[in-house]
Coordinates of C-alpha atoms in Angstrom, one line a residue:
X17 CA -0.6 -15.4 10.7
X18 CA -3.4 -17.4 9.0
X19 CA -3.6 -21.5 9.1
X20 CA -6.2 -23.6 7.1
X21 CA -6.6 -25.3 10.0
X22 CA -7.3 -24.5 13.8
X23 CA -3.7 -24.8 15.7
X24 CA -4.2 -27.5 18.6
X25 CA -3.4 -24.8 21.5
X26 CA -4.8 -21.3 22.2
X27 CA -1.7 -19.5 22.9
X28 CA 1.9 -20.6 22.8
X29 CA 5.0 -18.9 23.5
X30 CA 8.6 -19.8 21.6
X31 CA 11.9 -18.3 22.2
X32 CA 14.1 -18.3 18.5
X33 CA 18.1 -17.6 18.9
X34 CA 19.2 -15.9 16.0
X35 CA 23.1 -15.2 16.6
X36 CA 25.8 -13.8 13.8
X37 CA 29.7 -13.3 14.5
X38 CA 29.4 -10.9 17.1
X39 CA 26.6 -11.4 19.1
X40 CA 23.6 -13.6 20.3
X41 CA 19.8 -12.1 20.2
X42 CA 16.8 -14.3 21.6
X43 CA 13.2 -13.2 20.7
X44 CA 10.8 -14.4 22.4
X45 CA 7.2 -15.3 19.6
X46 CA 3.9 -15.4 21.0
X47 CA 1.2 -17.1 18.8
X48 CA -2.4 -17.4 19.8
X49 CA -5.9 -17.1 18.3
X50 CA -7.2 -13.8 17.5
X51 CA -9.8 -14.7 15.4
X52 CA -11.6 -17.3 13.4
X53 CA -12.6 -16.6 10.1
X54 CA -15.8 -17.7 8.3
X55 CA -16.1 -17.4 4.3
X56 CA -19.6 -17.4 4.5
X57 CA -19.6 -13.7 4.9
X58 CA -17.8 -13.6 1.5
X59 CA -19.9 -15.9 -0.2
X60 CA -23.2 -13.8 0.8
X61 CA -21.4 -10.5 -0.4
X62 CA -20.2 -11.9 -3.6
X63 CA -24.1 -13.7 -3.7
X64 CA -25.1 -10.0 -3.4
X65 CA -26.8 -10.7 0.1
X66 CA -25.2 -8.5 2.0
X67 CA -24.0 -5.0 1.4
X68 CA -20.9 -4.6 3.1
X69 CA -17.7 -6.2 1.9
X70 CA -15.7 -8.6 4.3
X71 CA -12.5 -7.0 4.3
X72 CA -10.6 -9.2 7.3
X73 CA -11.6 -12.3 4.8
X74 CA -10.2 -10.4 1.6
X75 CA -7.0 -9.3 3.3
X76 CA -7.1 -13.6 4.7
X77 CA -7.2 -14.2 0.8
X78 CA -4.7 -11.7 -0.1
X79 CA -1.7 -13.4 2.4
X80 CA -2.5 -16.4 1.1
X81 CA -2.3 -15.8 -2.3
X82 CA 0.8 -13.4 -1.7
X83 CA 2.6 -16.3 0.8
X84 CA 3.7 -18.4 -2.6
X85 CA 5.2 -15.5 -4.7
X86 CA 7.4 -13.7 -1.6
X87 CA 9.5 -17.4 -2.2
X88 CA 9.9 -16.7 -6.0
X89 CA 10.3 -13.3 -6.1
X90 CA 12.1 -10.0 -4.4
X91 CA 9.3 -8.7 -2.4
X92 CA 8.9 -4.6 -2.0
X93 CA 6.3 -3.5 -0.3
X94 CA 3.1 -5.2 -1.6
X95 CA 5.0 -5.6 -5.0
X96 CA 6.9 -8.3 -6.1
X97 CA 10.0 -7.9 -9.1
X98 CA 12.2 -10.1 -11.0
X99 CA 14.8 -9.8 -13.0
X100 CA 13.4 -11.8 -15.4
X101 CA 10.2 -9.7 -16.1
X102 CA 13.3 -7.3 -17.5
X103 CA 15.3 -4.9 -16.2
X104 CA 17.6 -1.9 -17.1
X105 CA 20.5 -0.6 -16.2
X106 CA 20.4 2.9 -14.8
X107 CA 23.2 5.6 -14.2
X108 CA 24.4 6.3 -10.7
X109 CA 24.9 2.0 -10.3
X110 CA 21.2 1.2 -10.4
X111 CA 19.1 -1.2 -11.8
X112 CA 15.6 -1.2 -12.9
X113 CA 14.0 -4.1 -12.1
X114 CA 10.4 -5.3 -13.8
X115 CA 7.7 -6.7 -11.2
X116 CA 4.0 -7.0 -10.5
X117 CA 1.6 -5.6 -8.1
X118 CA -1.6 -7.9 -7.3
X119 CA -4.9 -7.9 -5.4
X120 CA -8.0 -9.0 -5.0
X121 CA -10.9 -6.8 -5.5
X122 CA -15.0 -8.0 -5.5
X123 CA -16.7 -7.1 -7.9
X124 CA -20.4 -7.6 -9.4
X125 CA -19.5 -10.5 -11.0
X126 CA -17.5 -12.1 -7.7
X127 CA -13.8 -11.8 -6.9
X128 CA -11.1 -10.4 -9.7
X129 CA -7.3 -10.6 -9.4
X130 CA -6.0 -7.0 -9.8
X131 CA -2.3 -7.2 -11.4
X132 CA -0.7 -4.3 -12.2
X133 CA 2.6 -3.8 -13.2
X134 CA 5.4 -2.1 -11.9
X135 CA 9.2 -1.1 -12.4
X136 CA 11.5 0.2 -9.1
X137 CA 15.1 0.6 -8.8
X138 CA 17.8 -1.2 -6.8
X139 CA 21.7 -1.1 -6.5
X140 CA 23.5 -3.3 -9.1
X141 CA 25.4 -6.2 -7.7
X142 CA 29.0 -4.4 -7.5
X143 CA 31.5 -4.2 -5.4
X144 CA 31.8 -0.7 -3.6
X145 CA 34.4 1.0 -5.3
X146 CA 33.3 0.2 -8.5
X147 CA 29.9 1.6 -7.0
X148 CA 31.9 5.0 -6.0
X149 CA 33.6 4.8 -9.5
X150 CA 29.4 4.9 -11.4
X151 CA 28.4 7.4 -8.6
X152 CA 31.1 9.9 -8.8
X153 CA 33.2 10.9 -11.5
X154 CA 36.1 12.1 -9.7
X155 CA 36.5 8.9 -7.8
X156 CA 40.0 7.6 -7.1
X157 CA 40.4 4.7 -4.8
X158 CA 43.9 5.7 -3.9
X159 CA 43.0 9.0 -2.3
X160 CA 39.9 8.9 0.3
X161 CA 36.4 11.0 -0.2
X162 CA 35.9 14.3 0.3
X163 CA 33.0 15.7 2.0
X164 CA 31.4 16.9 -1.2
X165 CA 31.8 13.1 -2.3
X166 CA 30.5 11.5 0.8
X167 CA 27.6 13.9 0.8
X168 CA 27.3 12.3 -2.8
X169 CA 26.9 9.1 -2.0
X170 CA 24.7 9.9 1.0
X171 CA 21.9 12.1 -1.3
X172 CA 22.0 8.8 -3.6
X173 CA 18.1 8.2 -4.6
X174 CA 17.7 4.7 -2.8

């Protein structure tokens, strides 16, 4: 966790309930300072005064910039996708969904935003039997799977 600002304690401990239907879990959160960052190591890099490239402030940059999109997008690993970037529909009841993959890289003439796109699939928004009915063709919902159609469903590429 990164703040802009130093916390007002060293270490704290929190215990967070999260519960569903069938049962309670507590976790218990411990935050406390690991570290302090100071830019200046950047700026003296990017100034070309030093040689070696401050990577625990680039990743520091990196969250921050990431923190907004994770809200406005469907995170995947460092990627990000939407829907509305495009999308296609696939066989098998996939989608292909559009996104973006982004970075920060220093560079001779100071920091550059990498963005790079990318495409990934999910499952469609279906109900289960209609995904059976896309994923295999002898699918009846009256009679129940066979092991060749379970094994199917189970070799499915997500």
């Amino acid at each position: 966790m990164y703040t802009a600002v130093e916390l007002p304690f060293d270490k704290r401990d929190f215990s967070v309930i999260f519960s569903n239907e069938s049962r309670e879990k507590t976790y218990k959160i411990t935050i406390k300072l690991v570290a302090t960052l100071n830019l200046s190591s950047l700026s003296e890099y990017l100034l070309g005064r030093k040689i070696a490239v401050p990577q625990d402030q680039l990743q520091a940059l990196d969250v921050a910039l990431r923190q907004s999109l994770v809200w406005k997008y469907t995170p995947v690993g460092r990627s990000f996708f939407t829907r509305s970037l495009g999308s296609v529909t696939l066989d098998g009841g996939l989608i292909a969904w559009n996104g973006f993959f982004q970075s920060l890289r220093p560079t001779l003439q100071g920091l550059v935003l990498n963005v790079d796109l990318v495409t990934t699939a999910f499952y469609e928004p279906i109900e289960v039997v209609d995904f059976l009915g896309k994923k295999i063709r002898s699918f009846d919902p009256r009679y129940k799977l066979t092991d060749a159609q379970r094994n199917m469903v189970k070799k499915s590429p997500l």
